[in-house]
XYZ file of N, CA, C and O in Angstrom:
760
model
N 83.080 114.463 116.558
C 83.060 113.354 115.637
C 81.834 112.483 115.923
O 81.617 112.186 117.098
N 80.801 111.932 114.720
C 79.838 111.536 114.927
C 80.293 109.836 115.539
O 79.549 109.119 116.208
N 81.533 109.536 115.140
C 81.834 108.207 115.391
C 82.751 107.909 116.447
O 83.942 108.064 116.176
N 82.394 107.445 117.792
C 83.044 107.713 118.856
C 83.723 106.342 118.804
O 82.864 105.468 118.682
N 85.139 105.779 118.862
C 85.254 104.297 118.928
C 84.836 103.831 120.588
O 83.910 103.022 120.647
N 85.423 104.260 121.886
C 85.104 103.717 123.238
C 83.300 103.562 123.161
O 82.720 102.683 123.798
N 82.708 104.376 122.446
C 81.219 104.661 122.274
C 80.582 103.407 121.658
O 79.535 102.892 122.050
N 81.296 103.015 120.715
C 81.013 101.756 119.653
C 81.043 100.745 120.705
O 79.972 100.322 121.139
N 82.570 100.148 121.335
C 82.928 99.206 122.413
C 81.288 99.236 123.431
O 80.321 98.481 123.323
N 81.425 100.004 124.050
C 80.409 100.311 125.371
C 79.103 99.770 124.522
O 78.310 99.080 125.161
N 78.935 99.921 123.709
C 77.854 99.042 122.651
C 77.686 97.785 122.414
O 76.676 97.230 122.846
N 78.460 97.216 121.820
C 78.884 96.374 121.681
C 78.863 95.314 123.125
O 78.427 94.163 123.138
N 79.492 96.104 124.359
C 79.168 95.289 125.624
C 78.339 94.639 125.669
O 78.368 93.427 125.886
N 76.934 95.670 125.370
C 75.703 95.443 125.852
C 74.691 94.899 124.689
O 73.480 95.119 124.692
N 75.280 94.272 123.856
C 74.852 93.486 122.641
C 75.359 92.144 123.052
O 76.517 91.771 123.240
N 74.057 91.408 123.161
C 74.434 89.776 123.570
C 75.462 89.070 122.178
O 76.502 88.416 122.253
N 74.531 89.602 120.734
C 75.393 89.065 119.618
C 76.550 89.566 119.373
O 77.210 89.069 118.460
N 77.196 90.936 120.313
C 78.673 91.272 120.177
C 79.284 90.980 121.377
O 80.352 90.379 121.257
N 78.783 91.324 122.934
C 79.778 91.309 123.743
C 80.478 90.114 123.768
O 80.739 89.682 124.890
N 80.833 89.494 122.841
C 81.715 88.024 122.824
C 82.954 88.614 122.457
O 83.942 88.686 123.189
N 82.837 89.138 121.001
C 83.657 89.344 120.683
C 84.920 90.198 121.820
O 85.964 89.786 122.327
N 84.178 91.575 121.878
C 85.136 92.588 122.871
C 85.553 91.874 123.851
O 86.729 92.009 124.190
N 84.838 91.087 124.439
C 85.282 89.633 125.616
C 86.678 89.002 124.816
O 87.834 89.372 125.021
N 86.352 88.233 124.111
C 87.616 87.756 123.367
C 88.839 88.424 123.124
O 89.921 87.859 123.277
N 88.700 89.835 122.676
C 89.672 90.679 121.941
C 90.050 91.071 123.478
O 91.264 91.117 123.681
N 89.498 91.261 124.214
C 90.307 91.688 126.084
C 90.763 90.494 126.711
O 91.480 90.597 127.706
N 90.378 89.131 126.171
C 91.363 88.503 126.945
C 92.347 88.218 126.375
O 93.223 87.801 127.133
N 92.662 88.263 125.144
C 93.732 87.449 124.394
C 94.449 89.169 124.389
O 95.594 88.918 124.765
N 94.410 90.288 124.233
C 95.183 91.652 124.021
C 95.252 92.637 125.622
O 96.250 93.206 126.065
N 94.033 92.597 126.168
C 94.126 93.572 127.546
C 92.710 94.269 127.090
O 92.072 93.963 126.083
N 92.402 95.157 127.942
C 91.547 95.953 128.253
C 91.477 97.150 126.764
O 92.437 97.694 126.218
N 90.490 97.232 126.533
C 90.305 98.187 125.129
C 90.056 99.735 125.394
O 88.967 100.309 125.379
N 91.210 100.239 125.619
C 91.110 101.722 125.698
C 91.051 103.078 124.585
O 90.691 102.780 123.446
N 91.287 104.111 124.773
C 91.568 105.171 124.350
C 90.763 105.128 122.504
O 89.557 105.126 122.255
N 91.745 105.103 121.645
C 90.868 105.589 120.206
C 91.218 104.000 119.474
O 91.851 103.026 119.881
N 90.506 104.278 118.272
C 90.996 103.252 117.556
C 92.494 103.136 116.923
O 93.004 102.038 116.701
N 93.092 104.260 116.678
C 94.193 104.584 116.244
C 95.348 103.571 117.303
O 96.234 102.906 116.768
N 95.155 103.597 118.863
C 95.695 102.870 120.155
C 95.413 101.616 120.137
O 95.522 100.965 121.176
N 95.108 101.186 119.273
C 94.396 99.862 119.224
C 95.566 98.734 118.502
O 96.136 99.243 117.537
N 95.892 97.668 118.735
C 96.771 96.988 118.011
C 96.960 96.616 116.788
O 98.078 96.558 116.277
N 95.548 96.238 116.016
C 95.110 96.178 114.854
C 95.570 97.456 114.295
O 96.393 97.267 113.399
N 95.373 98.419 114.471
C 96.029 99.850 114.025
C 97.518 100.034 113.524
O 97.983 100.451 112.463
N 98.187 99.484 114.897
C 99.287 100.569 114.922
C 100.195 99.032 114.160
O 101.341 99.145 113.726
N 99.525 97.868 114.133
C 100.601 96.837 113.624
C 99.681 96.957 112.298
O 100.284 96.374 111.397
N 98.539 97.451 111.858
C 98.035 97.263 110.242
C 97.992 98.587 109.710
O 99.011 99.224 109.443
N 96.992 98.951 109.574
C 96.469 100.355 109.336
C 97.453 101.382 109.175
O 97.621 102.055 108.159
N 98.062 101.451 110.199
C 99.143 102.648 110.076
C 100.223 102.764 109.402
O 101.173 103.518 109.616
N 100.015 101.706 108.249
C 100.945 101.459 107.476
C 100.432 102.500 106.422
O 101.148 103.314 105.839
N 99.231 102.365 106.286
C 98.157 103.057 105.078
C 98.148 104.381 105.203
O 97.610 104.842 106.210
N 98.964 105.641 103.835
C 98.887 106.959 104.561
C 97.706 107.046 103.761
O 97.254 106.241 102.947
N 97.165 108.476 104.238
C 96.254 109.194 103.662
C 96.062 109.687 102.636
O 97.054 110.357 102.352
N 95.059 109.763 101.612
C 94.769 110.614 100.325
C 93.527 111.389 100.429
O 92.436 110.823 100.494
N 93.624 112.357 100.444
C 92.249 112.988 100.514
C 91.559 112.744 99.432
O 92.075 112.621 98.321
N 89.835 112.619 99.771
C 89.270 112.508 99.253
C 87.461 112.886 99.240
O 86.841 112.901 100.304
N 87.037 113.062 98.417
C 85.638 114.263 98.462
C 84.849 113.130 99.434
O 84.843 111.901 99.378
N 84.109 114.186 100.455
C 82.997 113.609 101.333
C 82.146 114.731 101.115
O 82.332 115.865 100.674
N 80.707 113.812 101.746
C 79.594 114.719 101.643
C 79.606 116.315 102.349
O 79.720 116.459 103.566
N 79.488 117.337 101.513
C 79.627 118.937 102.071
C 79.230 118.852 103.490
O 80.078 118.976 104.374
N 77.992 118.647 103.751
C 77.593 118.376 104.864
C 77.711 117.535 106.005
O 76.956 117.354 106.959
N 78.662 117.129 105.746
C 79.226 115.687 107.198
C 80.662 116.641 107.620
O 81.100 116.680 108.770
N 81.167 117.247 106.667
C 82.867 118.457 106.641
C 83.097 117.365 107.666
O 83.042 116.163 107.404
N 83.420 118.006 109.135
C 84.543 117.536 110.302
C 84.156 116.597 111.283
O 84.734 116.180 112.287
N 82.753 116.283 110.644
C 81.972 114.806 111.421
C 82.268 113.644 111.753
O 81.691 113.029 112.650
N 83.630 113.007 110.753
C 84.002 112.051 110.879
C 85.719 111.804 110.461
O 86.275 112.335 109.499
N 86.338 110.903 111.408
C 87.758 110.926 110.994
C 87.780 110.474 109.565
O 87.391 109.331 109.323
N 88.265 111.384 108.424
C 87.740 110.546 107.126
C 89.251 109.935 106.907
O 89.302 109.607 105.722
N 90.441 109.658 107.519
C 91.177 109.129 107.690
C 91.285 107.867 107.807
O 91.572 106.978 107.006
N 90.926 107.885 109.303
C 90.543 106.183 109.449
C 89.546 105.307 108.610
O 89.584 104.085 108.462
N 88.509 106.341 108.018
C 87.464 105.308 107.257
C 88.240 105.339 106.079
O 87.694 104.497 105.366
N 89.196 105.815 105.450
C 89.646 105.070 103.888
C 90.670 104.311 104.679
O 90.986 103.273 104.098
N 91.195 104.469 105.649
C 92.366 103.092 105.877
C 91.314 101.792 106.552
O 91.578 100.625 106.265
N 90.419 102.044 107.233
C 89.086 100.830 107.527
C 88.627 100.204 106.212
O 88.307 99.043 105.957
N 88.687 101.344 105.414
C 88.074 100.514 103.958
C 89.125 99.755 102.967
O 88.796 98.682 102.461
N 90.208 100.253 102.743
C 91.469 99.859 102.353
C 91.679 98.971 102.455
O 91.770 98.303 101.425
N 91.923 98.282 103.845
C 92.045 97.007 104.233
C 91.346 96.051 104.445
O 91.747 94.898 104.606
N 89.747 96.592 104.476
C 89.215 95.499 104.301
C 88.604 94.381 104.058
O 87.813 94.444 103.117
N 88.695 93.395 104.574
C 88.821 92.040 103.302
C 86.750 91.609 102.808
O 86.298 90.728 102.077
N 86.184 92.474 103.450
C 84.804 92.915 103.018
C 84.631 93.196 102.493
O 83.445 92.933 102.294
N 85.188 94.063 101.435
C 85.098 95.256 100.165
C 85.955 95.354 99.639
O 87.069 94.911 99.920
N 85.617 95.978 98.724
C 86.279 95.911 98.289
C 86.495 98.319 97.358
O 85.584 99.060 97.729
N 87.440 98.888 96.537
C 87.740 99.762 96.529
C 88.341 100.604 95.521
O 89.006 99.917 94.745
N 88.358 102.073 95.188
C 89.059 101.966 93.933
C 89.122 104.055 94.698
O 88.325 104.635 95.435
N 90.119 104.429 94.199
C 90.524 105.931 94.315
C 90.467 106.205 93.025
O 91.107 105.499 92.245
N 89.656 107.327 92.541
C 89.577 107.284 91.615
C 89.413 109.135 91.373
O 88.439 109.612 91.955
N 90.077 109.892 90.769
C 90.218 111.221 90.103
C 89.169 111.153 89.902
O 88.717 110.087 89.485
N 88.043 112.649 90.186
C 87.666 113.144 89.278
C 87.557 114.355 88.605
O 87.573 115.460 89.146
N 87.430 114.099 87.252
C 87.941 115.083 86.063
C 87.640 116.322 86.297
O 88.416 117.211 85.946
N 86.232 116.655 87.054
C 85.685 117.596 87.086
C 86.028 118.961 88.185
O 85.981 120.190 88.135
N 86.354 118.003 89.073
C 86.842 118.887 90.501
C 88.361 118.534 90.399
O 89.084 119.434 90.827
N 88.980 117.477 89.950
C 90.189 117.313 90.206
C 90.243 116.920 91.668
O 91.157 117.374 92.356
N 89.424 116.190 92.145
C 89.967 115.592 93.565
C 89.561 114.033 93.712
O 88.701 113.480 93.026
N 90.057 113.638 94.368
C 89.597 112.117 94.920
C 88.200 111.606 94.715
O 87.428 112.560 94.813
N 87.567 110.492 94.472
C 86.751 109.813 94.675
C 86.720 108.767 95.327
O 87.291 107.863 94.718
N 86.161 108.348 96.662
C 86.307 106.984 97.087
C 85.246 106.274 96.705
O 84.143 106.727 97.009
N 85.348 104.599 95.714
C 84.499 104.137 95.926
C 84.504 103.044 96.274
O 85.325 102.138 96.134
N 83.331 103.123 96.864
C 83.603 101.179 98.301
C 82.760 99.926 96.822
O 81.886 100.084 95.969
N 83.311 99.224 97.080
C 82.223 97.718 96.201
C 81.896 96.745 97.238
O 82.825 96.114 97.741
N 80.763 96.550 97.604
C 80.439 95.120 98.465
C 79.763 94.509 97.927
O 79.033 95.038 97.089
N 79.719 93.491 98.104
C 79.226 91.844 97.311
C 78.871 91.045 98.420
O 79.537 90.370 99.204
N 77.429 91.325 98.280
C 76.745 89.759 99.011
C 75.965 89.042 98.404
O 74.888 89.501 98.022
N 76.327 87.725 98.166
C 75.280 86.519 97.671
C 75.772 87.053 95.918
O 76.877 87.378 95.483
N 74.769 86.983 95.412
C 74.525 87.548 93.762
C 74.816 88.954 93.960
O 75.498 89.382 93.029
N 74.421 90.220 95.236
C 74.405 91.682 94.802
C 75.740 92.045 94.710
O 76.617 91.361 95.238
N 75.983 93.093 94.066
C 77.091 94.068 94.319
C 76.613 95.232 94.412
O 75.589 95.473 93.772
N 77.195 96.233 95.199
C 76.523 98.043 95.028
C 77.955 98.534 95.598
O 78.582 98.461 96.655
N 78.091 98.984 94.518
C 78.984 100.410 94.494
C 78.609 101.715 94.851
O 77.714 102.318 94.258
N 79.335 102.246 95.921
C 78.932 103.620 96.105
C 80.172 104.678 96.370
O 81.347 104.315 96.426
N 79.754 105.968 96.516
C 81.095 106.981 96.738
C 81.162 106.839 97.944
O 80.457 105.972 98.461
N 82.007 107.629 98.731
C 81.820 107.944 100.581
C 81.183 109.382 100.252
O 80.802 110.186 101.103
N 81.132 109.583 98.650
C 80.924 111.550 98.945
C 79.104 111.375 98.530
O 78.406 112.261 98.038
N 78.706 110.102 98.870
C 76.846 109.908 98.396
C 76.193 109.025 99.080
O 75.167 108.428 98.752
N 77.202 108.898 100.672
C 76.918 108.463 101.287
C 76.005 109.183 102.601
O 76.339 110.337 102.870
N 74.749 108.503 103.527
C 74.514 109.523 104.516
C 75.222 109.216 105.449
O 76.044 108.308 105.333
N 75.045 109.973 106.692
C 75.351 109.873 108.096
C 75.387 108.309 108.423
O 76.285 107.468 108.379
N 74.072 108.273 108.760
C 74.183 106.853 109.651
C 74.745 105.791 108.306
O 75.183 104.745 108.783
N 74.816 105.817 107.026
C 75.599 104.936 106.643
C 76.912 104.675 106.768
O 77.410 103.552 106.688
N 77.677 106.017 107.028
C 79.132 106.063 107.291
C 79.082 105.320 108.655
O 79.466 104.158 108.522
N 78.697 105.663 110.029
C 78.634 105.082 110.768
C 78.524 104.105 110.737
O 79.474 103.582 111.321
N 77.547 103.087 110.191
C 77.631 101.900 110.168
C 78.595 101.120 109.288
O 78.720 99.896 109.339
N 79.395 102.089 108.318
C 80.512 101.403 107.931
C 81.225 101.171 108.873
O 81.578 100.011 109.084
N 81.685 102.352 109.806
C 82.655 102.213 110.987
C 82.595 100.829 111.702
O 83.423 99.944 111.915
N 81.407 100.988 111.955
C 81.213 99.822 112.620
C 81.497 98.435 112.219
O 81.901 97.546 112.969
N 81.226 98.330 110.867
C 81.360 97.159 110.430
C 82.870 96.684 110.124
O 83.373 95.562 110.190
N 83.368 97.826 109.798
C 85.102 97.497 109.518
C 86.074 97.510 111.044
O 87.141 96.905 111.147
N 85.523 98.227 112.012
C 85.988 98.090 113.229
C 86.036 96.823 113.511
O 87.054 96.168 113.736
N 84.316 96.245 113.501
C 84.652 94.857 114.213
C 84.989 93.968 113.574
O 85.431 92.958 114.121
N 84.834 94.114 111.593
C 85.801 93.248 111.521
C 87.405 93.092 111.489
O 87.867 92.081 110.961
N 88.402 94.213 112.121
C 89.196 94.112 112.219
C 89.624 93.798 113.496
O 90.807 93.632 113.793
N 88.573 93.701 114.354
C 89.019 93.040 115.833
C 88.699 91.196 115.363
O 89.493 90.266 115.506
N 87.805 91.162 115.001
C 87.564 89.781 114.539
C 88.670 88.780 113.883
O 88.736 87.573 114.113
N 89.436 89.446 113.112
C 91.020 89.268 112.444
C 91.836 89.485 113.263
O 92.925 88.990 112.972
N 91.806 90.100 114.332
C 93.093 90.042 115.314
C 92.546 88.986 116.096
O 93.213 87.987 116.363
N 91.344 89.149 116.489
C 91.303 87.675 117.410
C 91.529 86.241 116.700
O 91.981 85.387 117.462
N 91.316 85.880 115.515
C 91.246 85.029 114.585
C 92.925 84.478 114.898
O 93.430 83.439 115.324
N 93.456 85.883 114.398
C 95.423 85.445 114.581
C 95.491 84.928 115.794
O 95.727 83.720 115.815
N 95.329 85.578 117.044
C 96.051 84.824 118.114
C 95.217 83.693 118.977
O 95.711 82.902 119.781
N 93.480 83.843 118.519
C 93.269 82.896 119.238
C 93.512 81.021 118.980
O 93.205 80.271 119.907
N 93.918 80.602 118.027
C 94.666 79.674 117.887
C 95.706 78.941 117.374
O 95.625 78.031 116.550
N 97.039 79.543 118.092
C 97.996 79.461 117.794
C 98.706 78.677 117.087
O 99.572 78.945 116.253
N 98.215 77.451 117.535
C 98.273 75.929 116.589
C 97.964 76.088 115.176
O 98.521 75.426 114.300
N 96.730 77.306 114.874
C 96.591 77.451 113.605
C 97.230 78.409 112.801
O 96.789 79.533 112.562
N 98.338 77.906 112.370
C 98.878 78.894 111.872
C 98.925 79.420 110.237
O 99.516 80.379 109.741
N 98.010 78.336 109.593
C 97.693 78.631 108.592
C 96.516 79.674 108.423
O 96.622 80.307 107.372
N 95.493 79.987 109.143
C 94.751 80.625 109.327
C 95.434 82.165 109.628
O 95.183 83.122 108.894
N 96.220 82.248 110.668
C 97.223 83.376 110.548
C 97.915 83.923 109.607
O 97.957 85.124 109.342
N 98.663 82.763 108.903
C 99.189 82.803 107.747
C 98.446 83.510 106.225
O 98.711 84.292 105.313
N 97.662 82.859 106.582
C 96.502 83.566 105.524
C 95.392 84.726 105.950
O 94.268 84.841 105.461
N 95.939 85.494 106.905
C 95.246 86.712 107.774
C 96.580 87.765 106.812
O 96.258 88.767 106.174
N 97.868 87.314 106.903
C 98.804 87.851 106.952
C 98.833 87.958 105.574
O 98.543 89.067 105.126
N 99.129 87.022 104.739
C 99.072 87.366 103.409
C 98.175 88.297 102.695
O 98.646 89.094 101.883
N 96.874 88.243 102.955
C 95.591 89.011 102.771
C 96.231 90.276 102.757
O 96.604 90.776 101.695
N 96.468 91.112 104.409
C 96.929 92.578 104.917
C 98.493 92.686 103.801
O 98.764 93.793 103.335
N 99.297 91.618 103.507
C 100.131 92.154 103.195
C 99.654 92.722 101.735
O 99.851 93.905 101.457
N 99.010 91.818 100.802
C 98.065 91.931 99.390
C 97.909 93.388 99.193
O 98.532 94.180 98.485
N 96.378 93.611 100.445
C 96.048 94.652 100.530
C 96.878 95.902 100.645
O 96.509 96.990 100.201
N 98.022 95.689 101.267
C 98.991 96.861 101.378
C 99.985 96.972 100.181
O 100.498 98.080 100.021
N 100.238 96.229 99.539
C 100.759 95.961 98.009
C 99.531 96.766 96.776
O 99.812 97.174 95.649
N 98.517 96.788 97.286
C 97.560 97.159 96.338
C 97.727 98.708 96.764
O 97.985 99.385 95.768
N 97.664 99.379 97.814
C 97.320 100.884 98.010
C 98.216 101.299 97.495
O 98.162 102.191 96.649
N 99.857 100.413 98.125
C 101.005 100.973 97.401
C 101.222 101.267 96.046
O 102.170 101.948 95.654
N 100.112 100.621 95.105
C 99.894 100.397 93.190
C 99.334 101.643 93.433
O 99.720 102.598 92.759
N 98.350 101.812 94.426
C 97.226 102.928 93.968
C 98.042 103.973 94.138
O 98.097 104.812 93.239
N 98.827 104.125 95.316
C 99.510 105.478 95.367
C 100.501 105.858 94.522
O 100.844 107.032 94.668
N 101.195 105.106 93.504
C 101.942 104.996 92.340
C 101.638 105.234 91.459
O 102.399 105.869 90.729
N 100.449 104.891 91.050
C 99.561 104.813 89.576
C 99.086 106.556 90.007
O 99.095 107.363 89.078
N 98.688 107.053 91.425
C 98.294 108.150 91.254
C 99.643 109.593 90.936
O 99.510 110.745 90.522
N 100.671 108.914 91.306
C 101.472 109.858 91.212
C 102.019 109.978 89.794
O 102.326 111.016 89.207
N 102.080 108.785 89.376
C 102.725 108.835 87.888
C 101.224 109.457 86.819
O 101.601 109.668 85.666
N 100.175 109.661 86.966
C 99.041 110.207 86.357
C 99.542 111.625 86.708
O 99.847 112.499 85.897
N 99.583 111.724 88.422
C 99.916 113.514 88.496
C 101.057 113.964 87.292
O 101.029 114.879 86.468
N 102.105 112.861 87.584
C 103.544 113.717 86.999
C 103.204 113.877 85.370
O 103.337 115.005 84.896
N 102.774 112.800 84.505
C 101.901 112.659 83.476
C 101.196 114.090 82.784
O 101.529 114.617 81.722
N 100.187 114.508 83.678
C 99.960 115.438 83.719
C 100.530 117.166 83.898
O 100.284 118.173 83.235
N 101.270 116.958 84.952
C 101.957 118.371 85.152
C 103.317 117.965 83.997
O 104.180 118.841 83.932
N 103.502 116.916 83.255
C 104.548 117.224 81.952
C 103.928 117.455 81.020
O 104.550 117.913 80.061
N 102.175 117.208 80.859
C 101.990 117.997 79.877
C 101.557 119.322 79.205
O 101.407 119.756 78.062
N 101.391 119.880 80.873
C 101.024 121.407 80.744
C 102.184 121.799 80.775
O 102.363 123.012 80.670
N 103.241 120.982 80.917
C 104.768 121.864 81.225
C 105.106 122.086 79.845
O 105.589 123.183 79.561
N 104.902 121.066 78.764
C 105.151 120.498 77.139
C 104.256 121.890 76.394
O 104.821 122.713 75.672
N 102.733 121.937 76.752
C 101.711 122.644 76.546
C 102.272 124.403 76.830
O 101.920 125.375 76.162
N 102.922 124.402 77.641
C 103.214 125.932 77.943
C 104.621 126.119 77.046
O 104.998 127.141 76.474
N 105.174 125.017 77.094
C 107.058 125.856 76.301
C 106.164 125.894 74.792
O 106.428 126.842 74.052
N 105.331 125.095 74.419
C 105.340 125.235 72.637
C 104.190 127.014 72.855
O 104.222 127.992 72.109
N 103.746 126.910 73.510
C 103.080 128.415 73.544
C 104.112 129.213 73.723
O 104.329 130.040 72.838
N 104.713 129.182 74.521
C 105.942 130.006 74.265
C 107.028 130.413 73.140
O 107.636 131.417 72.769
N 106.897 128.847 72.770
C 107.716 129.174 71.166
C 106.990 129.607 70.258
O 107.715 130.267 69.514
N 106.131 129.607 69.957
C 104.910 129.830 69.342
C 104.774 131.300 69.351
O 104.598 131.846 68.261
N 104.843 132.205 70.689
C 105.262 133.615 70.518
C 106.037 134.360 69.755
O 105.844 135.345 69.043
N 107.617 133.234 70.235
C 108.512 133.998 69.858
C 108.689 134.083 68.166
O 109.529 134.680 67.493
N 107.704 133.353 67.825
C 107.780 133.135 66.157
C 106.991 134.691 65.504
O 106.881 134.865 64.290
């Protein structure tokens, strides 16, 4: 996997403008081990979010958990997202929307390069350590929590639309080749 998370951390150490953060997120949680999946932000957010496959670049195939990057993107409050069929292949499309200042740029994950995926990782990693530290580092603030919480819950209300809207399109569909095949059939027997 081109995207190592302990690899990212160990980075991050040695970045004066990050090692704060990983400082922060180890004193208020413990020591930052093993994958991102082990991570708290994960297993209390993220892992709520199942999987949909979806087209990546031919050439990246088993390079990257493409798992974690649609549940990194899913949730977060940076981007924005849309799953979207397409007609042609009949499979998934992911596309990310970010907005800074006046820009917006929309792109697929399947027209994306290498080091851009990576640096998505990166960017949705730390901002989801940034949101866990946000919650507990001041407890007093609990509106700030409060509104960490509402956000993730939003966001998880929205995938749940997406994964609905996609199933009722599937069923949609397989009733009308089901509709499409009996009138061919009657259509024989005539």
């Amino acid at each position: 996997m081109l995207f190592n998370f302990q690899s990212f951390i160990d980075e991050m150490r040695e970045k004066p403008d990050k090692k704060e953060i990983v400082e922060k997120y180890e004193k208020l949680y413990g020591p930052i081990q093993w994958d991102a999946e082990d991570q708290l932000w994960y297993t209390e957010y993220l892992s709520k979010f199942s999987y949909v496959p979806f087209i990546t670049p031919d050439e990246l195939g088993d390079d990257f958990d493409w798992a974690l990057l649609e549940k990194l993107v899913t949730w977060s409050f940076s981007s924005d997202y849309e799953l979207r069929l397409d007609k042609d292949t009949q499979k998934n499309e992911l596309y990310i929307a970010v907005k800074s200042w006046d820009q917006s740029v929309v792109k697929t994950v399947s027209e994306l390069w290498s080091f851009q995926m990576l640096r998505l990782y990166e960017i949705y990693v730390e901002e989801q350590m940034n949101l866990q530290i946000l919650r507990k580092e001041n407890p007093e603030d609990e509106q700030s929590t409060q509104a960490i919480d509402s956000e993730r819950e939003m966001r998880l209300k929205k995938w749940e639309a997406v994964l609905d809207t996609m199933w009722r399109e599937q069923l949609a569909k397989d009733t009308k080749a089901e509709q499409e095949e009996k009138l061919w059939d009657l259509l024989w027997k005539l």
